Amino acid sequence: MIKKLFSAAGLLLLLSCSQSRQLQSTSGNTASSEKGLKDYYADYFTMGVAVSPRALKTDEAALVLQQFNSLTPENAMKMGPIHPKETEYNWAGADSIVQFAQRNKLKVRGHTLCWHNQTPSWLFVDDKGNTVSKEVLLQRLKDHIFTVVNRYKGSVYAWDVVNEAISDKPDEYLRPSQWLKICGEEYIAKAFQWAHEADPNAVLFYNDYNEISPVKREKIYRLVKSLKDAGVPIHGIGLQGHWAVNEPSREQLESTLQRFAGLGLKLQITELDISVYPKEHDARERRPEDANTAFTAEREQQQLEKYKMAFELFRKYKKVISGVTFWNISERYSWLDNFPVKNRKDYPLLFDKDLKPKKAYWEVVKW
Ligand code: GLA
């Protein structure tokens, strides 16, 4: 009898706790929601986040596990960090992220095999400092891709094979990078071909930003279509999604998703964040008005509306979208704290610095 009473009281207590947790959750005041983004979106797409090896050793790790089911190494797999010298690979950071993912059954997106930025200094030159030939550079790219993809075969399910090859100048098609200057356009197709040979099961993406611009969008479309038509193994388009409170508009985002969906490949939003400052594409010097970095109610509201709209469309396009990845975990750190203005705090993500969900979070999971 005593036992029964005891357990009935326990049950009541349990019920009231979970009720109050739910209430708290919908009011957006607590991080104790039991469900995470990955659960709300289980019938839609994977929910990912870009991480550093260090973040996974802090209390952010628990938040990552609660909310996400996919990881992207923010920097650890880029050519510079992972392949600092021709004969030297630095696996430590990437390995620790992959091991964390394996221990906890998360997916991993590899980022990135070929990019013009964060390249190691040896890559484009010989030991005398002269620019290498096309043959040498392509061989280096091939070796790099085979070594990296092979190491993570079976644990990295998708790769951003080529990142940002399109030019931002309206009248220029491809970015005049060292890759293009030395190898010509074929380095792009070769990179995909080699990634596919190294891991035939990996899902291969072309990844780029400002995909919402009608001009750049058409160039990305043209590139991906030409690769597809030529039989190059490309399986998806990564839309980075570094957006802001003032863009994209609903129409702009919908026409972007519609256009790319027409290619018949999978789409992923690969680097999502929504800056509270109006979009600027180029780094610039600090101005006096940049001192106003408060996360005001107005900024919070504008951001929340953008997030709400974006996820409404992501859900609408769930047939073609296979993943959404946030670029960083919480407002403790975002690359936007230093871009386009150095040392200007931004608040582009769904979790604040105490790792609590912001109002925007509840807009994303409520429909
Ligand atoms: C681009 C790259 C990312 C990252 C961001 C800034 O979007 O693809 O790897 O460097 O810029 O963090």
Coordinates of C-alpha atoms and ligand atoms in Angstrom, one line a residue:
M1 CA 0.0 0.0 0.0
I2 CA 2.7 2.4 1.1
K3 CA 4.6 1.4 -2.0
K4 CA 1.5 2.1 -4.2
L5 CA 0.9 5.5 -2.7
F6 CA 4.6 6.3 -3.1
S7 CA 4.6 5.4 -6.8
A8 CA 1.3 7.3 -7.5
A9 CA 2.9 10.4 -5.9
G10 CA 6.0 9.8 -8.0
L11 CA 3.9 9.6 -11.1
L12 CA 2.2 12.9 -10.3
L13 CA 5.4 14.6 -9.7
L14 CA 6.8 13.3 -12.9
L15 CA 3.8 14.5 -14.8
S16 CA 3.9 17.9 -13.4
C17 CA 7.6 18.2 -14.0
S18 CA 7.2 17.3 -17.7
Q19 CA 4.3 19.6 -18.0
S20 CA 6.2 22.5 -16.6
R21 CA 9.1 21.6 -18.8
Q22 CA 6.8 21.8 -21.9
L23 CA 5.5 25.1 -20.7
Q24 CA 8.9 26.5 -20.2
S25 CA 10.0 25.2 -23.6
T26 CA 7.3 26.9 -25.5
S27 CA 8.0 30.2 -23.8
G28 CA 11.5 29.9 -25.0
N29 CA 13.2 30.4 -21.6
T30 CA 15.0 27.2 -21.2
A31 CA 17.3 24.8 -22.9
S32 CA 15.7 21.9 -21.2
S33 CA 13.5 20.9 -24.2
E34 CA 13.9 17.2 -24.5
K35 CA 13.4 17.3 -28.3
G36 CA 16.1 18.8 -30.4
L37 CA 16.0 20.2 -34.0
K38 CA 16.9 16.7 -35.3
D39 CA 13.7 15.3 -33.7
Y40 CA 11.4 18.0 -34.9
Y41 CA 12.8 17.5 -38.4
A42 CA 13.1 13.8 -38.3
D43 CA 10.7 13.4 -41.2
Y44 CA 12.3 16.2 -43.2
F45 CA 16.1 16.3 -43.3
T46 CA 19.2 15.9 -41.2
M47 CA 20.1 18.8 -38.9
G48 CA 23.7 19.6 -38.8
V49 CA 26.2 22.0 -37.3
A50 CA 29.7 23.1 -38.0
V51 CA 32.1 22.4 -35.2
S52 CA 35.7 22.7 -34.0
P53 CA 37.4 19.9 -32.2
R54 CA 37.7 22.2 -29.1
A55 CA 33.9 22.9 -28.9
L56 CA 33.2 19.2 -28.7
K57 CA 35.3 19.1 -25.5
T58 CA 33.1 21.8 -23.8
D59 CA 29.5 21.9 -22.5
E60 CA 28.6 22.7 -26.1
A61 CA 29.0 19.0 -26.9
A62 CA 25.8 18.2 -24.9
L63 CA 23.9 20.8 -26.9
V64 CA 25.2 19.4 -30.1
L65 CA 24.0 15.9 -29.2
Q66 CA 20.6 17.1 -28.0
Q67 CA 20.0 19.1 -31.2
F68 CA 21.8 17.7 -34.2
N69 CA 22.5 14.5 -36.1
S70 CA 25.2 15.7 -38.4
L71 CA 28.5 17.4 -38.0
T72 CA 30.7 19.4 -40.4
P73 CA 34.3 20.2 -39.4
E74 CA 34.3 24.0 -39.6
N75 CA 38.0 24.1 -40.5
A76 CA 39.7 20.8 -39.6
M77 CA 39.3 19.2 -43.1
K78 CA 40.2 22.2 -45.2
M79 CA 43.4 21.8 -47.2
G80 CA 45.5 24.2 -45.2
P81 CA 44.9 22.7 -41.7
I82 CA 44.8 19.1 -42.8
H83 CA 47.6 19.1 -45.4
P84 CA 50.1 21.8 -44.2
K85 CA 53.1 20.4 -46.0
E86 CA 53.3 18.3 -49.2
T87 CA 54.4 15.2 -47.3
E88 CA 52.6 15.9 -44.0
Y89 CA 49.0 15.5 -43.0
N90 CA 47.6 16.8 -39.8
W91 CA 44.8 14.4 -38.9
A92 CA 44.3 15.2 -35.2
G93 CA 41.5 17.7 -35.4
A94 CA 39.5 16.0 -38.2
D95 CA 40.0 12.6 -36.5
S96 CA 38.7 13.8 -33.2
I97 CA 35.5 15.2 -34.8
V98 CA 34.9 12.0 -36.8
Q99 CA 35.5 9.9 -33.6
F100 CA 33.0 12.0 -31.7
A101 CA 30.5 11.5 -34.4
Q102 CA 31.1 7.8 -34.5
R103 CA 30.8 7.4 -30.7
N104 CA 27.5 9.3 -30.8
K105 CA 26.1 8.0 -34.2
L106 CA 26.1 11.3 -36.0
K107 CA 26.7 11.8 -39.7
V108 CA 29.7 13.8 -40.9
R109 CA 29.9 16.1 -44.0
G110 CA 33.4 16.6 -45.2
H111 CA 34.4 20.2 -45.9
T112 CA 36.1 20.7 -48.3
L113 CA 38.4 19.1 -50.8
C114 CA 39.2 21.9 -53.2
W115 CA 38.9 25.6 -52.4
H116 CA 40.9 28.8 -53.3
N117 CA 41.0 29.9 -49.6
Q118 CA 42.8 28.4 -46.6
T119 CA 45.1 26.6 -49.0
P120 CA 48.6 25.5 -47.7
S121 CA 51.5 27.7 -48.9
W122 CA 53.3 24.8 -50.7
L123 CA 50.4 23.9 -53.0
F124 CA 50.8 26.2 -56.0
V125 CA 54.6 26.5 -56.0
D126 CA 57.7 24.3 -56.4
D127 CA 60.7 24.4 -54.0
K128 CA 62.1 27.4 -55.8
G129 CA 58.9 29.3 -55.3
N130 CA 57.9 29.1 -59.0
T131 CA 54.3 28.4 -60.0
V132 CA 53.8 24.7 -60.7
S133 CA 52.6 23.3 -64.0
K134 CA 49.0 22.1 -64.6
E135 CA 50.2 18.5 -64.5
V136 CA 51.9 18.9 -61.1
L137 CA 48.9 20.8 -59.6
L138 CA 46.4 18.2 -60.8
Q139 CA 48.6 15.4 -59.4
R140 CA 48.7 17.2 -56.1
L141 CA 45.0 17.6 -56.1
K142 CA 44.5 13.9 -56.9
D143 CA 46.9 12.8 -54.2
H144 CA 45.2 15.1 -51.7
I145 CA 41.7 13.9 -52.5
F146 CA 42.6 10.2 -52.5
T147 CA 44.4 10.4 -49.2
V148 CA 41.7 12.4 -47.4
V149 CA 38.6 10.7 -48.8
N150 CA 40.2 7.3 -48.3
R151 CA 41.0 8.0 -44.6
Y152 CA 37.4 8.9 -43.9
K153 CA 35.8 6.4 -46.2
G154 CA 32.7 5.0 -44.5
S155 CA 32.7 7.7 -41.8
V156 CA 32.2 10.8 -43.9
Y157 CA 29.0 10.3 -45.9
A158 CA 29.1 13.4 -48.1
W159 CA 31.8 15.8 -49.3
D160 CA 31.8 19.4 -50.4
V161 CA 34.2 18.5 -53.3
V162 CA 34.6 22.0 -54.8
N163 CA 33.9 25.1 -52.8
E164 CA 33.2 28.6 -54.3
A165 CA 34.5 28.2 -57.8
I166 CA 32.1 30.7 -59.2
S167 CA 33.1 34.4 -59.6
D168 CA 31.2 37.1 -57.7
K169 CA 31.7 39.6 -60.6
P170 CA 28.5 39.7 -62.6
D171 CA 30.3 39.4 -66.0
E172 CA 32.8 36.7 -65.0
Y173 CA 31.8 33.0 -64.9
L174 CA 34.5 31.2 -62.9
R175 CA 36.6 32.7 -60.1
P176 CA 40.1 33.5 -61.4
S177 CA 41.7 31.4 -58.6
Q178 CA 45.1 29.7 -58.8
W179 CA 43.2 26.5 -59.6
L180 CA 41.6 28.1 -62.7
K181 CA 44.7 30.0 -63.8
I182 CA 46.9 26.9 -63.6
C183 CA 44.6 24.1 -64.6
G184 CA 41.7 25.7 -66.5
E185 CA 38.1 24.6 -65.8
E186 CA 38.8 20.9 -65.8
Y187 CA 40.1 20.9 -62.3
I188 CA 36.5 21.0 -61.1
A189 CA 35.4 17.8 -63.0
K190 CA 38.6 16.0 -62.1
A191 CA 38.0 16.8 -58.4
F192 CA 34.6 15.1 -58.5
Q193 CA 35.9 12.2 -60.5
W194 CA 38.7 11.5 -58.0
A195 CA 36.5 11.9 -55.0
H196 CA 34.1 9.4 -56.5
E197 CA 36.9 6.9 -57.3
A198 CA 38.2 7.2 -53.8
D199 CA 34.8 6.6 -52.2
P200 CA 32.0 5.5 -54.7
N201 CA 29.4 5.7 -51.9
A202 CA 30.1 9.3 -50.9
V203 CA 27.5 11.9 -51.8
L204 CA 29.4 14.7 -53.7
F205 CA 28.4 18.3 -53.5
Y206 CA 29.3 21.5 -55.3
N207 CA 29.1 24.2 -52.5
D208 CA 28.8 28.0 -52.9
Y209 CA 27.5 31.2 -51.3
N210 CA 25.2 34.1 -52.4
E211 CA 23.3 31.4 -54.3
I212 CA 20.2 33.7 -53.8
S213 CA 21.6 36.3 -56.2
P214 CA 19.8 35.8 -59.5
V215 CA 23.1 36.4 -61.4
K216 CA 25.3 34.1 -59.3
R217 CA 22.5 31.5 -59.1
E218 CA 22.5 31.1 -62.9
K219 CA 26.2 30.7 -62.9
I220 CA 26.1 28.0 -60.3
Y221 CA 23.2 26.4 -62.2
R222 CA 25.3 26.5 -65.4
L223 CA 28.3 24.9 -63.8
V224 CA 26.4 22.1 -62.1
K225 CA 24.4 21.4 -65.2
S226 CA 27.5 21.2 -67.4
L227 CA 29.1 18.8 -64.9
K228 CA 25.9 16.7 -64.8
D229 CA 25.5 16.7 -68.6
A230 CA 29.1 15.6 -69.0
G231 CA 28.5 12.6 -66.7
V232 CA 30.6 13.9 -63.9
P233 CA 29.7 12.2 -60.6
I234 CA 28.0 15.1 -58.8
H235 CA 25.1 14.4 -56.5
G236 CA 24.1 17.6 -54.8
I237 CA 24.3 21.4 -54.5
G238 CA 25.4 22.9 -51.3
L239 CA 23.7 26.3 -50.8
Q240 CA 25.8 27.9 -48.0
G241 CA 23.0 30.2 -46.8
H242 CA 25.0 32.9 -45.0
W243 CA 22.1 35.2 -44.9
A244 CA 21.0 38.2 -43.0
V245 CA 18.0 40.0 -41.5
N246 CA 17.4 41.8 -44.8
E247 CA 17.9 38.9 -47.3
P248 CA 16.8 36.7 -48.8
S249 CA 13.1 37.6 -49.3
R250 CA 10.6 34.8 -49.4
E251 CA 10.3 35.2 -53.2
Q252 CA 14.1 35.2 -53.6
L253 CA 14.6 32.1 -51.6
E254 CA 11.7 30.2 -53.2
S255 CA 12.9 31.0 -56.7
T256 CA 16.4 29.8 -55.7
L257 CA 15.1 26.5 -54.3
Q258 CA 12.8 26.0 -57.3
R259 CA 15.6 26.7 -59.8
F260 CA 18.1 24.4 -58.2
A261 CA 15.4 21.7 -57.7
G262 CA 15.1 21.7 -61.4
L263 CA 18.5 20.1 -61.8
G264 CA 17.3 16.9 -60.3
L265 CA 20.0 16.8 -57.7
K266 CA 19.8 16.9 -53.9
L267 CA 20.1 20.3 -52.2
Q268 CA 21.5 20.9 -48.8
I269 CA 21.7 24.2 -46.9
T270 CA 25.3 23.8 -45.8
E271 CA 26.3 26.9 -43.8
L272 CA 23.2 28.5 -42.4
D273 CA 23.4 31.6 -40.2
I274 CA 21.3 34.8 -40.3
S275 CA 23.3 37.9 -39.3
V276 CA 21.5 40.6 -37.4
Y277 CA 23.2 43.2 -39.5
P278 CA 22.2 44.1 -43.1
K279 CA 24.2 41.9 -45.6
E280 CA 27.6 43.0 -46.7
H281 CA 29.6 40.8 -48.9
D282 CA 33.1 42.2 -48.4
A283 CA 35.3 42.7 -45.4
R284 CA 35.6 46.4 -44.4
E285 CA 37.0 48.7 -41.8
R286 CA 35.2 49.5 -38.7
R287 CA 32.8 52.5 -38.6
P288 CA 31.5 54.4 -35.6
E289 CA 28.0 53.0 -36.0
D290 CA 29.4 49.5 -35.7
A291 CA 29.7 50.1 -31.9
N292 CA 26.0 49.4 -31.6
T293 CA 26.1 45.7 -31.2
A294 CA 23.2 45.1 -28.8
F295 CA 20.9 42.2 -29.6
T296 CA 17.9 44.5 -29.6
A297 CA 14.2 43.4 -29.6
E298 CA 14.0 44.7 -33.2
R299 CA 17.0 42.7 -34.4
E300 CA 15.6 39.7 -32.6
Q301 CA 12.3 40.1 -34.3
Q302 CA 13.7 40.6 -37.8
Q303 CA 15.9 37.5 -37.4
L304 CA 13.2 35.4 -36.0
E305 CA 11.0 36.2 -39.0
K306 CA 13.8 35.3 -41.4
Y307 CA 14.4 32.0 -39.7
K308 CA 10.7 31.2 -39.7
M309 CA 10.3 32.0 -43.4
A310 CA 13.4 30.0 -44.4
F311 CA 12.3 26.9 -42.6
E312 CA 8.8 27.2 -44.0
L313 CA 10.3 27.0 -47.4
F314 CA 12.8 24.2 -46.4
R315 CA 9.9 22.1 -45.3
K316 CA 8.0 22.9 -48.4
Y317 CA 10.9 21.7 -50.5
K318 CA 11.6 18.6 -48.3
K319 CA 11.6 16.3 -51.3
V320 CA 14.8 17.9 -52.6
I321 CA 16.4 19.1 -49.4
S322 CA 18.3 16.4 -47.6
G323 CA 20.1 18.4 -45.0
V324 CA 20.4 21.7 -43.2
T325 CA 23.6 22.6 -41.4
F326 CA 24.2 25.6 -39.1
W327 CA 27.5 27.4 -39.4
N328 CA 28.6 27.2 -35.7
I329 CA 26.8 26.1 -32.5
S330 CA 25.9 29.1 -30.3
E331 CA 26.5 32.8 -29.9
R332 CA 29.7 32.1 -27.9
Y333 CA 31.4 32.1 -31.3
S334 CA 30.5 32.8 -34.9
W335 CA 32.9 33.6 -37.8
L336 CA 30.5 36.6 -38.3
D337 CA 32.0 38.1 -35.1
N338 CA 34.9 39.0 -37.4
F339 CA 33.2 39.4 -40.8
P340 CA 32.7 41.7 -42.5
V341 CA 33.8 43.9 -39.6
K342 CA 36.6 42.7 -37.2
N343 CA 35.4 42.4 -33.6
R344 CA 31.7 43.3 -34.1
K345 CA 29.6 40.8 -32.2
D346 CA 26.9 39.1 -34.2
Y347 CA 24.1 36.8 -33.1
P348 CA 23.3 34.7 -36.1
L349 CA 22.4 31.3 -34.6
L350 CA 19.6 29.7 -32.7
F351 CA 21.3 29.3 -29.3
D352 CA 22.6 32.1 -27.1
K353 CA 25.9 32.2 -25.2
D354 CA 24.3 30.3 -22.3
L355 CA 23.3 27.6 -24.9
K356 CA 19.6 28.4 -24.4
P357 CA 17.3 28.4 -27.4
K358 CA 16.4 31.9 -28.6
K359 CA 12.9 33.0 -29.7
A360 CA 13.9 32.2 -33.2
Y361 CA 14.5 28.6 -32.3
W362 CA 10.8 28.2 -31.3
E363 CA 9.7 29.6 -34.6
V364 CA 11.8 27.0 -36.4
V365 CA 10.4 24.1 -34.5
K366 CA 6.7 25.3 -34.4
W367 CA 4.5 24.6 -37.4
Ligands
GLA1 C1 32.9 29.8 -46.5 C2 33.5 28.5 -46.3 C3 33.5 28.0 -44.9 C4 33.9 29.1 -44.0 C5 33.0 30.3 -44.2 C6 33.4 31.3 -43.1 O1 31.5 29.8 -46.4 O2 32.9 27.5 -47.1 O3 34.3 26.9 -44.8 O4 35.2 29.4 -44.1 O5 33.3 30.7 -45.5 O6 33.5 30.7 -41.8

